[in-house]
GROMACS .gro file of C-alpha atoms in nm:
model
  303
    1UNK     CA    1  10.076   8.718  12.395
    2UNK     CA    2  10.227   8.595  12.024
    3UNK     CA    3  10.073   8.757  11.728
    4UNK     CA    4  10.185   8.593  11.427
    5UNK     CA    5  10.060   8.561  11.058
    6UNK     CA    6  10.160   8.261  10.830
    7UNK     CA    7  10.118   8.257  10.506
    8UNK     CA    8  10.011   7.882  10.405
    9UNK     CA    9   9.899   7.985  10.032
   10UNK     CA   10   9.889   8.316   9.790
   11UNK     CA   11   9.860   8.209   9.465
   12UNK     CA   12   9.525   8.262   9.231
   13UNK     CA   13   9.258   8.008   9.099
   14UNK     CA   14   9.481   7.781   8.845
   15UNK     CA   15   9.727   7.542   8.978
   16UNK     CA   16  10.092   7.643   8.950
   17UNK     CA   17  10.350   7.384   9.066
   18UNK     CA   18  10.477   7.472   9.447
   19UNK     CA   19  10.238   7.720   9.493
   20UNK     CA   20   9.914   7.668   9.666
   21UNK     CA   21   9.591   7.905   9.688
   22UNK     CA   22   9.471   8.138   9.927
   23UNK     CA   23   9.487   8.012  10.317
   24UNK     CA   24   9.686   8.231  10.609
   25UNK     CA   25   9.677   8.139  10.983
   26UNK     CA   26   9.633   8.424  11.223
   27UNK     CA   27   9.774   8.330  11.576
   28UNK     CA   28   9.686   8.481  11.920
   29UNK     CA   29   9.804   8.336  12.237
   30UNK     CA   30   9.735   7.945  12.169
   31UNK     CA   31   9.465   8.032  11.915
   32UNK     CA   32   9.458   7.974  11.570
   33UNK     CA   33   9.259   8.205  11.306
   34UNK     CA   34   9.224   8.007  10.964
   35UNK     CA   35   9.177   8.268  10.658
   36UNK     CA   36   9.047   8.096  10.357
   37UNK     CA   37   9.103   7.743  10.304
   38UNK     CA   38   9.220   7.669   9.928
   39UNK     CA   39   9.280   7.327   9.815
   40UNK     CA   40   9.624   7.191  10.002
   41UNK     CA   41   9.507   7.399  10.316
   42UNK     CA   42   9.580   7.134  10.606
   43UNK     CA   43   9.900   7.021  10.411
   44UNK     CA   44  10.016   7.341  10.436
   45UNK     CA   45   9.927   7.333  10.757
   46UNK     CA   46  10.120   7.011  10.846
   47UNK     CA   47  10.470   7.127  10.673
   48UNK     CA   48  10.432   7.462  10.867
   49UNK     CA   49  10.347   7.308  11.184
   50UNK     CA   50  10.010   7.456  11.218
   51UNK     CA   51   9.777   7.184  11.421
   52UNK     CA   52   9.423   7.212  11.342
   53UNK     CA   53   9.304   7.143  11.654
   54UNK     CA   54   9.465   7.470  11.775
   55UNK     CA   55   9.213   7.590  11.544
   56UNK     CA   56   8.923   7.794  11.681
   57UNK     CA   57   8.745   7.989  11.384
   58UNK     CA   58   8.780   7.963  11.011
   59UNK     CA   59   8.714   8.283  10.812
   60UNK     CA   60   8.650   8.244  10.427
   61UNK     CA   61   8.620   8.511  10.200
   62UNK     CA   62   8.400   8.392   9.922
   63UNK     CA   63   8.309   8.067   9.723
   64UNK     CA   64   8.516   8.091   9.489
   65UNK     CA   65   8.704   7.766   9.452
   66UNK     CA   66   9.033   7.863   9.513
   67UNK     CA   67   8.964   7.998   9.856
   68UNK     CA   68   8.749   7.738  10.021
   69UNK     CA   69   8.769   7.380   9.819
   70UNK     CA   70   9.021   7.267  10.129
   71UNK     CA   71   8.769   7.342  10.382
   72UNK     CA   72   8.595   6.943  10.374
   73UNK     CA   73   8.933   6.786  10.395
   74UNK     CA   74   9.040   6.974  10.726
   75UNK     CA   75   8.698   6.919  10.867
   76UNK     CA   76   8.740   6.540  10.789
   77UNK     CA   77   9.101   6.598  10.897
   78UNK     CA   78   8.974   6.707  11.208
   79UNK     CA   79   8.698   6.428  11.254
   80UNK     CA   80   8.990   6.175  11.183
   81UNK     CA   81   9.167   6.309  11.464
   82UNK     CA   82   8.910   6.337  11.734
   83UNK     CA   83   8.849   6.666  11.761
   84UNK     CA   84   8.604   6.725  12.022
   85UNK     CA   85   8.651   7.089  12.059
   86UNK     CA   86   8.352   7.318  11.898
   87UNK     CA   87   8.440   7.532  11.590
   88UNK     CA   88   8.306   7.822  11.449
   89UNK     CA   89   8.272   7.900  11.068
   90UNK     CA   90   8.250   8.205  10.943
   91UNK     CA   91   8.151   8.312  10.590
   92UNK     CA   92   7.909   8.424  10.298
   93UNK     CA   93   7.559   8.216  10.289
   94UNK     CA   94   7.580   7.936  10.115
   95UNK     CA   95   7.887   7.787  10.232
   96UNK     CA   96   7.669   7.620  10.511
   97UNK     CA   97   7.470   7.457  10.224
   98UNK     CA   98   7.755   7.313  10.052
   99UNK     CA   99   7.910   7.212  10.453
  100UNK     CA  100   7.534   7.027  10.509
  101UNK     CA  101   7.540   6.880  10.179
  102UNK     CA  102   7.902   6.710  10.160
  103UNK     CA  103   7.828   6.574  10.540
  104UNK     CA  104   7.519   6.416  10.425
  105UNK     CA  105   7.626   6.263  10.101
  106UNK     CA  106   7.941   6.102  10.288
  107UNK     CA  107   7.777   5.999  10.615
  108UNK     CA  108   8.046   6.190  10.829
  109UNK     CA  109   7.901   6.238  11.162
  110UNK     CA  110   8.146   6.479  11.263
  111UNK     CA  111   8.277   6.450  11.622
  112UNK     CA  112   8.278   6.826  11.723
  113UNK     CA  113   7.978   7.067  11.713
  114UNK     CA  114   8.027   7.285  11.449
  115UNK     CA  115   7.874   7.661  11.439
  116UNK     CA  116   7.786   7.872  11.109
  117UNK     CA  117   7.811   8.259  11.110
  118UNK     CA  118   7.669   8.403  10.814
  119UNK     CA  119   7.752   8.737  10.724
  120UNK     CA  120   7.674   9.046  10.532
  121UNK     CA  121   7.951   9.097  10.262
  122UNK     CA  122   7.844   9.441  10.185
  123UNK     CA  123   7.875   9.601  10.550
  124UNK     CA  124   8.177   9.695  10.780
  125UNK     CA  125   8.050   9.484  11.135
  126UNK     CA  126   8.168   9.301  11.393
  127UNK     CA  127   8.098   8.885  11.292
  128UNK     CA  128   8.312   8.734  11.595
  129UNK     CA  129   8.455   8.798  11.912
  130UNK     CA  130   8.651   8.625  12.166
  131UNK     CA  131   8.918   8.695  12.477
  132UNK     CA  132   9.159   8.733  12.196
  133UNK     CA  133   9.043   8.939  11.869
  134UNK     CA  134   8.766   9.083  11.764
  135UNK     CA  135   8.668   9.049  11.378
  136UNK     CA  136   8.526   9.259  11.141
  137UNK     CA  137   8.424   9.219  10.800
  138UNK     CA  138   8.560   9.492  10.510
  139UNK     CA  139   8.347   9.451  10.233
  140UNK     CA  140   8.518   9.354   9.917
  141UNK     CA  141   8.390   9.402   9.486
  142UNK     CA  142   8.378   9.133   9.338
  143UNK     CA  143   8.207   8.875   9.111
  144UNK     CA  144   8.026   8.711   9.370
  145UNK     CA  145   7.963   8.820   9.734
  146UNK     CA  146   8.290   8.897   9.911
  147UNK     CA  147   8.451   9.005  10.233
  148UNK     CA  148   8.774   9.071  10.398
  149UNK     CA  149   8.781   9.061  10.771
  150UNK     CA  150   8.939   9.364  11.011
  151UNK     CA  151   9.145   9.145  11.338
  152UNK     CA  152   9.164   9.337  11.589
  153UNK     CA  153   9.302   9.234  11.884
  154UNK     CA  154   9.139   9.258  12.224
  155UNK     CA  155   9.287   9.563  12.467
  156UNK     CA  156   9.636   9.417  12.680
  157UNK     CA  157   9.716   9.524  12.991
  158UNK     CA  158   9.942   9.823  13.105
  159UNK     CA  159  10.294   9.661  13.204
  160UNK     CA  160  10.417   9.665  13.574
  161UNK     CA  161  10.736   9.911  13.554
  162UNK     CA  162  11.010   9.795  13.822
  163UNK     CA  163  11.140  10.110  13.906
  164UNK     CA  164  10.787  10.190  14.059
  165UNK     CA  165  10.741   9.867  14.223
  166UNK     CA  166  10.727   9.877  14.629
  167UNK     CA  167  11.004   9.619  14.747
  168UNK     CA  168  10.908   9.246  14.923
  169UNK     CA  169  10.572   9.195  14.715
  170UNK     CA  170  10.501   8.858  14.730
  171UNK     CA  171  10.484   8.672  14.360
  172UNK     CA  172  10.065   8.628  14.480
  173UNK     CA  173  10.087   9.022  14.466
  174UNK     CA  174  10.299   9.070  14.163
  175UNK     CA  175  10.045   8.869  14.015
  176UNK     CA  176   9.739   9.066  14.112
  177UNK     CA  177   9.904   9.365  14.001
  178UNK     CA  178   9.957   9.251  13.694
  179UNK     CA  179   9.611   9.138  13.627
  180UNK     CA  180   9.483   9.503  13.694
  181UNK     CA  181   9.433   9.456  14.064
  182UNK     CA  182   9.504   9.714  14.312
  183UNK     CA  183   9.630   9.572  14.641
  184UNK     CA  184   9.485   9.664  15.000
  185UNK     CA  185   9.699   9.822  15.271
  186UNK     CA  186   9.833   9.521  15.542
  187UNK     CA  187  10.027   9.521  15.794
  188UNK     CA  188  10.336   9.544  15.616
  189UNK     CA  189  10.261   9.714  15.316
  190UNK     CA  190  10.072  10.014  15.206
  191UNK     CA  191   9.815  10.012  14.908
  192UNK     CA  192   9.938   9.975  14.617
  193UNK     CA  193   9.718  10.126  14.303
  194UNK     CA  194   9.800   9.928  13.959
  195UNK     CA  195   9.812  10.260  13.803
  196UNK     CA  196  10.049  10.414  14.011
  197UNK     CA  197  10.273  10.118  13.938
  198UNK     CA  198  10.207  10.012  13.583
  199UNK     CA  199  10.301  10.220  13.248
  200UNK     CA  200  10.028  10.309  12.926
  201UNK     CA  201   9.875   9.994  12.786
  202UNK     CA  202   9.990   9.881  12.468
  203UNK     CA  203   9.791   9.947  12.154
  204UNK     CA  204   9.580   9.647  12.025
  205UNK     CA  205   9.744   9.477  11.730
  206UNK     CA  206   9.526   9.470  11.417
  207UNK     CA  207   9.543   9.251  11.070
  208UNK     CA  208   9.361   9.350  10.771
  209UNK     CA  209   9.292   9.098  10.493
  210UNK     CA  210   9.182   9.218  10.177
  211UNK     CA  211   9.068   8.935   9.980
  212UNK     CA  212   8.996   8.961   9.598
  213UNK     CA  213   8.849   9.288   9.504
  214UNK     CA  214   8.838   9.576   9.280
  215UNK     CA  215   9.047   9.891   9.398
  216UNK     CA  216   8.845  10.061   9.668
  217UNK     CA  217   9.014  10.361   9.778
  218UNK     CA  218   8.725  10.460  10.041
  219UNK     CA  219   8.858  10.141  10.223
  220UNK     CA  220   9.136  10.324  10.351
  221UNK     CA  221   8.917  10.421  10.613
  222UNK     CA  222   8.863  10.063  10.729
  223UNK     CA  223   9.185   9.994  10.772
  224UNK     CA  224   9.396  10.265  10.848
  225UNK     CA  225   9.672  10.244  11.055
  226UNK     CA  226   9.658   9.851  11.051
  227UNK     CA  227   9.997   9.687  11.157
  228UNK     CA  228   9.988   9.477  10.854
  229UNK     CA  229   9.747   9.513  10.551
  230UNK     CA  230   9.714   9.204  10.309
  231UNK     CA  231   9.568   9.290   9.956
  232UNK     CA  232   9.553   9.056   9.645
  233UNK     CA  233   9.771   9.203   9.362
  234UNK     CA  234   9.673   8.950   9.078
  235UNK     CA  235   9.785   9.161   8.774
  236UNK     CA  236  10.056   9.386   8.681
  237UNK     CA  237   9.902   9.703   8.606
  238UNK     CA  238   9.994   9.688   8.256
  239UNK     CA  239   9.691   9.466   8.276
  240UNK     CA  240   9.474   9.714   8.444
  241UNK     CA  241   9.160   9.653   8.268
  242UNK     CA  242   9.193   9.283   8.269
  243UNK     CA  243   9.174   9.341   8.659
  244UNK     CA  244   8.887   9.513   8.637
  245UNK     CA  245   8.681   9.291   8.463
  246UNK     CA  246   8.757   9.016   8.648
  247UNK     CA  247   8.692   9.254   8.990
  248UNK     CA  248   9.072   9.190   9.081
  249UNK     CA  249   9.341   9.476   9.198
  250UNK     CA  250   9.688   9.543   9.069
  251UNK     CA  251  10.003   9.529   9.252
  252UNK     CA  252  10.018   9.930   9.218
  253UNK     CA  253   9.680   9.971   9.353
  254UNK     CA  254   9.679   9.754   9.597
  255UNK     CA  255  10.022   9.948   9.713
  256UNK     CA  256   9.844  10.292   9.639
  257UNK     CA  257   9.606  10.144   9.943
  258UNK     CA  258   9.853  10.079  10.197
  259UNK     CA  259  10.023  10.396  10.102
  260UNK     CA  260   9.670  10.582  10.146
  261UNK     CA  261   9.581  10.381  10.484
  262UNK     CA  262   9.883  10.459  10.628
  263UNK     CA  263   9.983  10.099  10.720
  264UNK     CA  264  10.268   9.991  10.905
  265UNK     CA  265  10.349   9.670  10.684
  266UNK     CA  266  10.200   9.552  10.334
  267UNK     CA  267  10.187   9.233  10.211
  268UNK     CA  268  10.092   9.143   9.830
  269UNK     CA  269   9.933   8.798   9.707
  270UNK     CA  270   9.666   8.628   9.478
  271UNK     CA  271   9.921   8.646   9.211
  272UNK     CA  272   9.810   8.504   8.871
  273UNK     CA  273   9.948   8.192   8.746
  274UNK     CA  274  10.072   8.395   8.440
  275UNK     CA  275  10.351   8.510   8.649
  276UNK     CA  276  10.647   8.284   8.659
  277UNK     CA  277  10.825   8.547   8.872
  278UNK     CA  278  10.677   8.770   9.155
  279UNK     CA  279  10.916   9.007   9.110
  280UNK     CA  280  10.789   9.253   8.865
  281UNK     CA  281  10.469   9.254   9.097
  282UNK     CA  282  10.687   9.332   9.395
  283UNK     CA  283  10.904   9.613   9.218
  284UNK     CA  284  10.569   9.766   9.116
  285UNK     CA  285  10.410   9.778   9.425
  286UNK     CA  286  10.755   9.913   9.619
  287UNK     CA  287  10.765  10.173   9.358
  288UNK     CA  288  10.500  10.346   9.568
  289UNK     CA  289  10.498  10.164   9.922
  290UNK     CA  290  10.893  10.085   9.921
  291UNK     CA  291  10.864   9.876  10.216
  292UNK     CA  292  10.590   9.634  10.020
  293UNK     CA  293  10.639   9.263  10.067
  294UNK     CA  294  10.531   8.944   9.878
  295UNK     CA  295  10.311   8.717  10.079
  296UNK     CA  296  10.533   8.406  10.008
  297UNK     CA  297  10.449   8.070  10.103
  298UNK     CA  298  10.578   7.941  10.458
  299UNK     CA  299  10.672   8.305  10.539
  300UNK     CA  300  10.605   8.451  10.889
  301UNK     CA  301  10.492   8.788  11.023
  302UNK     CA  302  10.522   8.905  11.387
  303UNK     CA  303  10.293   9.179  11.483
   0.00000   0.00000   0.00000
């Protein structure tokens, strides 16, 4: 199954020509995972080829502006287009007030039932769960009631190893086999036992996005050993105490977390409009994670 991250927006709350605010797309299989929705979202989405009907679940951090003013236009988007297909919302209370209150105001009747999942921004739990992932929220500090979500992806199967593999199975068997299945003796072949035949299951793949914060060091925990960690590095940390009043990270610290976590791949973003260049951000945080990557716009991540 593909795993893929796409980065559709990492830039911070004021405007900055060609860059657009927070929004990533988390694929699984045919599914589509929407993180954040900042203004631009679904054109974004359209230049990177994202559909949002492939959508399934949108995750927002918080209500700040910047991460989910775009969320009404997809919807509509989606109206437009005839979705029919339910979707599921996830995010802090009050976001379904603001959902009810645009619908009503514009009479848009929207053509797909929509589902609200509330949920606790101070807590570590599971919020969703499907075939595909599993989600957690990783609680966040900031200004207003914030969360970053844990994807984890559901367990694969063990893969059938050839070498082991009885000659003249039929493709019907293959397939059983492959699903798990152990096969009965008949009159031409003996049992076959899927774990006699198959090699150790693959680990799950898992995402962690860290939306704005403070530095948390404890959240190593959450997300150690993640194949890809995303943390907001808004400030230089020459401005280290502007970042902390404004509950925001530096590119070092955020860096000093993947370090600490262990991760296998970290990716930087939020950056503040103040920065013309993303390069000093990315040359501090390599300085101590030297494999440390800027979460550019249009860029793609294979898990």
């Amino acid at each position: 199954m593909d795993f893929e991250l796409k980065i559709l927006g990492s830039a911070s709350a004021i405007p900055v020509l060609g860059r657009h605010p927070t929004a990533q797309v988390l694929t699984a299989g045919a599914a589509h995972y929407l993180i954040d929705c900042g203004e631009g979202t679904q054109w974004q989405m359209l230049a990177l080829g994202v559909r949002p009907h492939h959508v399934r679940v949108i995750f927002i951090s918080h209500l700040h502006g910047d991460h989910y003013f775009g969320l009404f236009g997809l919807l509509g988007t989606m109206h437009l287009q005839g979705r029919t297909q339910p979707l599921t919302i996830v995010g802090p209370p009050g976001l379904d007030e603001v959902l009810v209150t645009q619908t009503r105001v514009s009479h848009m009747h929207l053509s797909f039932a929509m589902t609200f999942v509330p949920i606790d921004t101070e807590v570590h739990a599971v919020v969703y769960e499907d075939e595909c992932m599993t989600v957690a929220t990783l609680p966040m500090r900031h200004r207003i009631p914030c969360a970053g979500y844990l994807f984890t992806e559901q367990p694969r199967r063990a893969n059938l190893l050839k070498e082991k593999l009885p000659e003249g199975l039929t493709p019907a068997q293959l397939g059983r086999l492959a699903q798990g299945e152990d096969l009965p003796e008949t009159a031409t072949h003996p049992a076959v036992r899927h774990a006699d035949v198959a090699g150790p299951a693959p680990a799950p793949r898992r995402y962690a996005f860290c939306s704005d914060t403070l530095y948390i060091p404890e959240l190593a925990e959450l997300v150690r050993g993640v194949d890809v960690l995303y943390h907001e590095a808004t400030f230089l940390e020459e401005l280290r105490e502007r970042a902390a009043q404004t509950f925001h990270s530096t590119a070092r610290q955020a860096a000093s977390l993947g370090r600490d976590a262990a991760v296998g791949r970290l990716l930087i973003g939020h950056f503040s409009s103040r920065y013309k260049s993303m390069v000093p951000l990315l040359e501090e945080a390599q300085a101590v994670f030297p494999t440390a990557e800027l979460a550019l716009e249009g860029m793609v991540v294979q898990l």
